[in-house]
PDB file of C-alpha atoms in Angstrom:
ATOM      1  CA  MET A   3     204.109 244.119  92.548  1.00 53.00           C
ATOM      2  CA  LYS A   4     203.391 246.571  95.370  1.00 50.00           C
ATOM      3  CA  HIS A   5     204.785 249.442  93.297  1.00 51.00           C
ATOM      4  CA  THR A   6     202.548 248.408  90.380  1.00 52.00           C
ATOM      5  CA  PHE A   7     199.408 248.708  92.507  1.00 51.00           C
ATOM      6  CA  ILE A   8     200.542 252.099  93.859  1.00 51.00           C
ATOM      7  CA  PHE A   9     201.124 253.347  90.315  1.00 51.00           C
ATOM      8  CA  LEU A  10     197.691 252.110  89.211  1.00 52.00           C
ATOM      9  CA  ALA A  11     195.982 253.724  92.190  1.00 52.00           C
ATOM     10  CA  ILE A  12     197.603 257.081  91.356  1.00 49.00           C
ATOM     11  CA  LEU A  13     196.791 256.673  87.649  1.00 52.00           C
ATOM     12  CA  PHE A  14     193.108 255.921  88.132  1.00 53.00           C
ATOM     13  CA  SER A  15     192.788 258.609  90.806  1.00 52.00           C
ATOM     14  CA  SER A  16     194.116 261.197  88.365  1.00 51.00           C
ATOM     15  CA  ILE A  17     191.791 259.903  85.651  1.00 50.00           C
ATOM     16  CA  SER A  18     188.769 260.208  87.954  1.00 48.00           C
ATOM     17  CA  LEU A  19     189.533 263.896  88.470  1.00 47.00           C
ATOM     18  CA  SER A  20     188.780 264.524  84.800  1.00 52.00           C
ATOM     19  CA  ALA A  21     185.099 264.941  83.926  1.00 54.00           C
ATOM     20  CA  GLN A  22     185.686 263.307  80.547  1.00 84.00           C
ATOM     21  CA  TRP A  23     186.630 259.969  82.121  1.00 90.00           C
ATOM     22  CA  LYS A  24     184.198 257.708  83.943  1.00 93.00           C
ATOM     23  CA  VAL A  25     185.622 255.223  86.457  1.00 94.00           C
ATOM     24  CA  GLY A  26     184.121 252.275  88.338  1.00 94.00           C
ATOM     25  CA  PRO A  27     184.337 248.593  89.302  1.00 96.00           C
ATOM     26  CA  LYS A  28     184.277 245.699  86.860  1.00 98.00           C
ATOM     27  CA  VAL A  29     183.961 241.909  87.155  1.00 98.00           C
ATOM     28  CA  SER A  30     184.232 239.215  84.504  1.00 98.00           C
ATOM     29  CA  ALA A  31     184.196 235.466  83.918  1.00 98.00           C
ATOM     30  CA  GLY A  32     185.642 233.579  80.984  1.00 98.00           C
ATOM     31  CA  VAL A  33     186.839 230.303  79.516  1.00 97.00           C
ATOM     32  CA  ILE A  34     190.099 228.994  78.033  1.00 96.00           C
ATOM     33  CA  LEU A  35     189.447 228.320  74.345  1.00 95.00           C
ATOM     34  CA  GLN A  36     192.363 226.029  73.516  1.00 93.00           C
ATOM     35  CA  ASP A  37     191.470 222.338  73.144  1.00 91.00           C
ATOM     36  CA  ALA A  38     193.602 219.388  74.268  1.00 93.00           C
ATOM     37  CA  GLU A  39     196.926 219.135  72.466  1.00 91.00           C
ATOM     38  CA  PHE A  40     200.021 216.916  72.736  1.00 91.00           C
ATOM     39  CA  TYR A  41     203.463 218.435  73.236  1.00 89.00           C
ATOM     40  CA  ARG A  42     206.309 217.640  70.894  1.00 83.00           C
ATOM     41  CA  ILE A  43     209.265 216.962  73.181  1.00 85.00           C
ATOM     42  CA  LEU A  44     212.884 216.962  72.027  1.00 80.00           C
ATOM     43  CA  PRO A  45     214.790 215.199  74.845  1.00 78.00           C
ATOM     44  CA  MET A  46     218.187 216.728  75.648  1.00 77.00           C
ATOM     45  CA  SER A  47     219.123 214.296  78.408  1.00 68.00           C
ATOM     46  CA  ASP A  48     219.288 210.566  79.059  1.00 67.00           C
ATOM     47  CA  ARG A  49     216.269 210.563  81.368  1.00 63.00           C
ATOM     48  CA  ARG A  50     213.343 208.293  80.636  1.00 62.00           C
ATOM     49  CA  ILE A  51     211.076 209.483  77.812  1.00 67.00           C
ATOM     50  CA  TYR A  52     207.706 210.853  78.877  1.00 79.00           C
ATOM     51  CA  ASP A  53     204.558 212.038  77.109  1.00 85.00           C
ATOM     52  CA  LEU A  54     202.932 215.351  77.940  1.00 89.00           C
ATOM     53  CA  GLU A  55     199.501 216.640  76.921  1.00 92.00           C
ATOM     54  CA  PHE A  56     197.713 219.922  77.526  1.00 95.00           C
ATOM     55  CA  VAL A  57     194.266 218.833  78.716  1.00 95.00           C
ATOM     56  CA  GLY A  58     192.455 222.161  79.001  1.00 95.00           C
ATOM     57  CA  GLY A  59     191.813 225.153  81.188  1.00 95.00           C
ATOM     58  CA  SER A  60     189.450 226.174  83.934  1.00 94.00           C
ATOM     59  CA  SER A  61     187.126 229.130  83.964  1.00 96.00           C
ATOM     60  CA  SER A  62     188.810 232.489  84.500  1.00 97.00           C
ATOM     61  CA  TYR A  63     187.610 235.117  86.967  1.00 98.00           C
ATOM     62  CA  SER A  64     188.501 238.794  87.163  1.00 98.00           C
ATOM     63  CA  ALA A  65     187.711 241.772  89.373  1.00 97.00           C
ATOM     64  CA  GLY A  66     189.050 245.300  89.277  1.00 96.00           C
ATOM     65  CA  ILE A  67     188.404 248.779  87.941  1.00 95.00           C
ATOM     66  CA  MET A  68     187.779 250.330  84.546  1.00 96.00           C
ATOM     67  CA  ALA A  69     188.015 253.843  83.088  1.00 95.00           C
ATOM     68  CA  HIS A  70     185.996 254.809  80.012  1.00 95.00           C
ATOM     69  CA  ARG A  71     185.990 257.965  77.905  1.00 92.00           C
ATOM     70  CA  ASN A  72     183.763 258.903  74.969  1.00 90.00           C
ATOM     71  CA  LEU A  73     185.343 260.868  72.129  1.00 90.00           C
ATOM     72  CA  GLY A  74     182.408 261.530  69.852  1.00 88.00           C
ATOM     73  CA  PRO A  75     182.071 258.444  67.638  1.00 93.00           C
ATOM     74  CA  PHE A  76     185.125 256.883  69.322  1.00 94.00           C
ATOM     75  CA  PHE A  77     186.021 255.682  72.807  1.00 95.00           C
ATOM     76  CA  LEU A  78     188.994 254.808  74.991  1.00 95.00           C
ATOM     77  CA  GLN A  79     188.913 252.213  77.763  1.00 96.00           C
ATOM     78  CA  MET A  80     191.487 251.203  80.366  1.00 95.00           C
ATOM     79  CA  GLU A  81     191.230 248.435  82.937  1.00 96.00           C
ATOM     80  CA  ALA A  82     193.184 246.917  85.825  1.00 96.00           C
ATOM     81  CA  LEU A  83     191.882 243.438  86.658  1.00 97.00           C
ATOM     82  CA  ALA A  84     193.069 240.815  89.126  1.00 97.00           C
ATOM     83  CA  THR A  85     192.591 237.593  87.147  1.00 98.00           C
ATOM     84  CA  SER A  86     192.947 233.911  87.992  1.00 98.00           C
ATOM     85  CA  TYR A  87     192.719 230.744  85.896  1.00 98.00           C
ATOM     86  CA  SER A  88     194.165 227.224  85.798  1.00 97.00           C
ATOM     87  CA  LEU A  89     195.734 225.016  83.122  1.00 96.00           C
ATOM     88  CA  GLU A  90     195.709 221.209  83.306  1.00 96.00           C
ATOM     89  CA  PHE A  91     198.224 218.747  81.891  1.00 94.00           C
ATOM     90  CA  ARG A  92     198.454 214.963  81.642  1.00 92.00           C
ATOM     91  CA  MET A  93     201.853 213.273  81.930  1.00 88.00           C
ATOM     92  CA  ASP A  94     202.820 209.657  81.217  1.00 80.00           C
ATOM     93  CA  ARG A  95     206.170 208.858  82.774  1.00 67.00           C
ATOM     94  CA  TYR A  96     205.719 205.129  83.394  1.00 51.00           C
ATOM     95  CA  LYS A  97     203.648 203.309  80.811  1.00 53.00           C
ATOM     96  CA  SER A  98     201.103 201.019  82.493  1.00 51.00           C
ATOM     97  CA  LEU A  99     197.874 199.544  81.162  1.00 49.00           C
ATOM     98  CA  ASN A 100     196.216 199.400  84.570  1.00 52.00           C
ATOM     99  CA  GLN A 101     197.168 202.851  85.799  1.00 61.00           C
ATOM    100  CA  SER A 102     195.620 206.103  84.650  1.00 69.00           C
ATOM    101  CA  SER A 103     197.833 209.056  83.775  1.00 79.00           C
ATOM    102  CA  PRO A 104     198.042 211.728  86.489  1.00 87.00           C
ATOM    103  CA  ILE A 105     196.710 215.245  85.922  1.00 92.00           C
ATOM    104  CA  TYR A 106     198.849 218.204  86.967  1.00 94.00           C
ATOM    105  CA  THR A 107     197.392 221.681  87.485  1.00 96.00           C
ATOM    106  CA  GLU A 108     199.063 225.068  87.236  1.00 97.00           C
ATOM    107  CA  ASP A 109     197.198 227.988  88.847  1.00 97.00           C
ATOM    108  CA  TYR A 110     197.919 231.471  87.506  1.00 97.00           C
ATOM    109  CA  TYR A 111     197.246 234.776  89.288  1.00 97.00           C
ATOM    110  CA  ILE A 112     197.873 237.857  87.183  1.00 97.00           C
ATOM    111  CA  LEU A 113     197.222 241.576  87.002  1.00 96.00           C
ATOM    112  CA  GLU A 114     195.614 242.168  83.618  1.00 97.00           C
ATOM    113  CA  LEU A 115     196.170 245.631  82.102  1.00 96.00           C
ATOM    114  CA  PRO A 116     194.300 246.162  78.818  1.00 96.00           C
ATOM    115  CA  PHE A 117     194.019 249.377  76.821  1.00 96.00           C
ATOM    116  CA  ILE A 118     191.302 249.450  74.166  1.00 97.00           C
ATOM    117  CA  ALA A 119     190.373 252.026  71.532  1.00 97.00           C
ATOM    118  CA  GLY A 120     187.414 251.740  69.194  1.00 97.00           C
ATOM    119  CA  VAL A 121     184.237 253.130  67.719  1.00 97.00           C
ATOM    120  CA  GLN A 122     180.760 253.730  69.146  1.00 93.00           C
ATOM    121  CA  LEU A 123     177.891 252.375  67.035  1.00 92.00           C
ATOM    122  CA  LYS A 124     174.391 253.800  67.437  1.00 86.00           C
ATOM    123  CA  LYS A 125     175.305 255.250  70.853  1.00 83.00           C
ATOM    124  CA  HIS A 126     175.148 252.008  72.828  1.00 92.00           C
ATOM    125  CA  PHE A 127     177.301 249.505  70.931  1.00 96.00           C
ATOM    126  CA  LYS A 128     181.091 249.569  70.744  1.00 97.00           C
ATOM    127  CA  LEU A 129     183.843 247.731  68.869  1.00 98.00           C
ATOM    128  CA  GLY A 130     187.456 247.974  69.984  1.00 98.00           C
ATOM    129  CA  LEU A 131     190.985 246.577  69.798  1.00 98.00           C
ATOM    130  CA  GLY A 132     194.078 247.098  71.870  1.00 97.00           C
ATOM    131  CA  PRO A 133     197.132 245.680  73.622  1.00 97.00           C
ATOM    132  CA  VAL A 134     197.089 243.926  76.980  1.00 97.00           C
ATOM    133  CA  ALA A 135     199.844 243.282  79.495  1.00 96.00           C
ATOM    134  CA  GLU A 136     199.648 240.458  82.038  1.00 97.00           C
ATOM    135  CA  VAL A 137     201.782 241.045  85.132  1.00 96.00           C
ATOM    136  CA  ARG A 138     202.500 237.859  87.053  1.00 96.00           C
ATOM    137  CA  ALA A 139     201.358 238.032  90.681  1.00 96.00           C
ATOM    138  CA  ASP A 140     201.676 234.358  91.693  1.00 97.00           C
ATOM    139  CA  LYS A 141     201.720 230.840  90.316  1.00 97.00           C
ATOM    140  CA  ASN A 142     201.135 227.452  91.967  1.00 97.00           C
ATOM    141  CA  SER A 143     202.163 224.333  90.067  1.00 96.00           C
ATOM    142  CA  GLN A 144     201.730 220.676  90.947  1.00 95.00           C
ATOM    143  CA  PHE A 145     204.706 220.031  88.647  1.00 92.00           C
ATOM    144  CA  SER A 146     206.953 221.621  91.288  1.00 92.00           C
ATOM    145  CA  THR A 147     207.189 218.279  93.130  1.00 89.00           C
ATOM    146  CA  LEU A 148     208.868 216.664  90.115  1.00 85.00           C
ATOM    147  CA  ASP A 149     212.594 216.568  89.483  1.00 79.00           C
ATOM    148  CA  TYR A 150     214.001 218.922  86.865  1.00 84.00           C
ATOM    149  CA  TYR A 151     210.888 221.133  86.806  1.00 90.00           C
ATOM    150  CA  ASN A 152     211.658 224.725  85.828  1.00 91.00           C
ATOM    151  CA  ASP A 153     209.156 227.560  86.075  1.00 94.00           C
ATOM    152  CA  THR A 154     209.838 229.657  82.972  1.00 93.00           C
ATOM    153  CA  THR A 155     206.846 232.019  83.205  1.00 94.00           C
ATOM    154  CA  LYS A 156     207.864 235.587  82.382  1.00 95.00           C
ATOM    155  CA  PRO A 157     207.170 238.428  84.871  1.00 96.00           C
ATOM    156  CA  VAL A 158     205.205 240.270  82.164  1.00 96.00           C
ATOM    157  CA  GLU A 159     203.524 238.781  79.091  1.00 96.00           C
ATOM    158  CA  PHE A 160     201.741 240.587  76.263  1.00 96.00           C
ATOM    159  CA  GLY A 161     198.888 240.039  73.864  1.00 97.00           C
ATOM    160  CA  PHE A 162     195.936 241.835  72.332  1.00 96.00           C
ATOM    161  CA  GLN A 163     192.197 242.019  72.957  1.00 97.00           C
ATOM    162  CA  ALA A 164     189.194 242.425  70.688  1.00 98.00           C
ATOM    163  CA  LEU A 165     186.032 243.795  72.291  1.00 98.00           C
ATOM    164  CA  VAL A 166     182.352 243.863  71.411  1.00 98.00           C
ATOM    165  CA  GLY A 167     180.375 245.799  73.978  1.00 97.00           C
ATOM    166  CA  TYR A 168     177.111 247.411  74.950  1.00 97.00           C
ATOM    167  CA  ASN A 169     176.731 250.336  77.323  1.00 94.00           C
ATOM    168  CA  THR A 170     173.680 252.103  78.625  1.00 93.00           C
ATOM    169  CA  GLY A 171     173.914 254.774  81.258  1.00 91.00           C
ATOM    170  CA  ILE A 172     176.564 253.777  83.775  1.00 94.00           C
ATOM    171  CA  PHE A 173     176.537 250.073  82.820  1.00 97.00           C
ATOM    172  CA  HIS A 174     179.023 248.425  80.441  1.00 97.00           C
ATOM    173  CA  ILE A 175     178.713 244.837  79.197  1.00 98.00           C
ATOM    174  CA  ASP A 176     181.765 243.650  77.271  1.00 98.00           C
ATOM    175  CA  LEU A 177     182.566 240.426  75.441  1.00 98.00           C
ATOM    176  CA  LYS A 178     186.323 240.152  74.922  1.00 98.00           C
ATOM    177  CA  TYR A 179     188.654 237.788  73.118  1.00 98.00           C
ATOM    178  CA  ILE A 180     192.119 237.762  74.707  1.00 97.00           C
ATOM    179  CA  ASN A 181     194.929 236.479  72.477  1.00 97.00           C
ATOM    180  CA  LYS A 182     198.282 235.848  74.182  1.00 95.00           C
ATOM    181  CA  PHE A 183     201.539 236.156  72.276  1.00 95.00           C
ATOM    182  CA  SER A 184     203.222 233.483  74.424  1.00 93.00           C
ATOM    183  CA  SER A 185     202.693 229.747  73.986  1.00 93.00           C
ATOM    184  CA  ILE A 186     201.409 227.334  76.625  1.00 92.00           C
ATOM    185  CA  ALA A 187     204.830 225.664  76.335  1.00 89.00           C
ATOM    186  CA  ASP A 188     206.559 228.858  77.513  1.00 91.00           C
ATOM    187  CA  GLY A 189     205.395 228.424  81.115  1.00 91.00           C
ATOM    188  CA  PHE A 190     207.665 225.566  82.192  1.00 91.00           C
ATOM    189  CA  ASN A 191     210.068 222.846  81.121  1.00 87.00           C
ATOM    190  CA  PHE A 192     211.902 219.852  82.539  1.00 86.00           C
ATOM    191  CA  GLY A 193     215.663 220.187  82.648  1.00 82.00           C
ATOM    192  CA  ASP A 194     217.100 220.908  79.222  1.00 80.00           C
ATOM    193  CA  ASP A 195     214.290 219.262  77.245  1.00 83.00           C
ATOM    194  CA  ASP A 196     212.989 221.348  74.372  1.00 81.00           C
ATOM    195  CA  MET A 197     209.178 221.410  74.550  1.00 84.00           C
ATOM    196  CA  LYS A 198     207.211 222.493  71.498  1.00 84.00           C
ATOM    197  CA  LEU A 199     203.570 223.624  71.531  1.00 87.00           C
ATOM    198  CA  ALA A 200     202.543 226.566  69.376  1.00 85.00           C
ATOM    199  CA  LYS A 201     199.114 226.993  70.988  1.00 89.00           C
ATOM    200  CA  SER A 202     198.305 229.802  73.437  1.00 94.00           C
ATOM    201  CA  ALA A 203     195.940 229.895  76.414  1.00 93.00           C
ATOM    202  CA  ASN A 204     193.591 232.359  74.716  1.00 96.00           C
ATOM    203  CA  ARG A 205     190.439 233.345  76.573  1.00 97.00           C
ATOM    204  CA  LEU A 206     186.907 234.529  75.911  1.00 98.00           C
ATOM    205  CA  SER A 207     185.422 236.604  78.733  1.00 98.00           C
ATOM    206  CA  LEU A 208     182.141 238.337  79.512  1.00 98.00           C
ATOM    207  CA  SER A 209     182.320 241.301  81.867  1.00 98.00           C
ATOM    208  CA  VAL A 210     180.031 243.781  83.560  1.00 98.00           C
ATOM    209  CA  GLY A 211     181.270 247.182  84.690  1.00 97.00           C
ATOM    210  CA  VAL A 212     179.843 250.318  86.229  1.00 96.00           C
ATOM    211  CA  ALA A 213     181.452 253.652  85.323  1.00 93.00           C
ATOM    212  CA  PHE A 214     180.490 256.900  87.100  1.00 90.00           C
TER     213      PHE A 214
END
């Protein structure tokens, strides 16, 4: 992770030396769009059957730097954002009418690296698409206290982003939809159980950046 930050620092420093690129800080806040959904679990062991449900996600928060370049009617935009968000799950292991099901939270801390290309509309508006890489920095899971829990989060995950933005002067306001290629079920499992959930923790975020 340290080498990633060093590489990014060198990259954005070299970009800032070019007059065609404008570089500055950026912050954003967003929400997880996926609604509650039950897992389909295929048990591969003789342990007691349990039910698992994705309850929802917290707000997401990001802070970092952006680089923007105008190319006539087109534009390029790169970002490096430290992002955090949480996912919540409900598990029923012991059926009981007088006991509520516990909620387990997984906290994600990632380095978000999007690259977006698009078109400028009437000078101030922009539409863009591009790939995004999410580099895992840290993860805290309340599931880790349970037997047979396995953290299966990949070091790097990929997706794409769609952007609708407005810029005036040095200010950039961007609304982005972040679609992840990985499923919510890819983040963990219990022993050898096969857990099926096709939904992804896609996000909608609103950001404000300043590029000099």
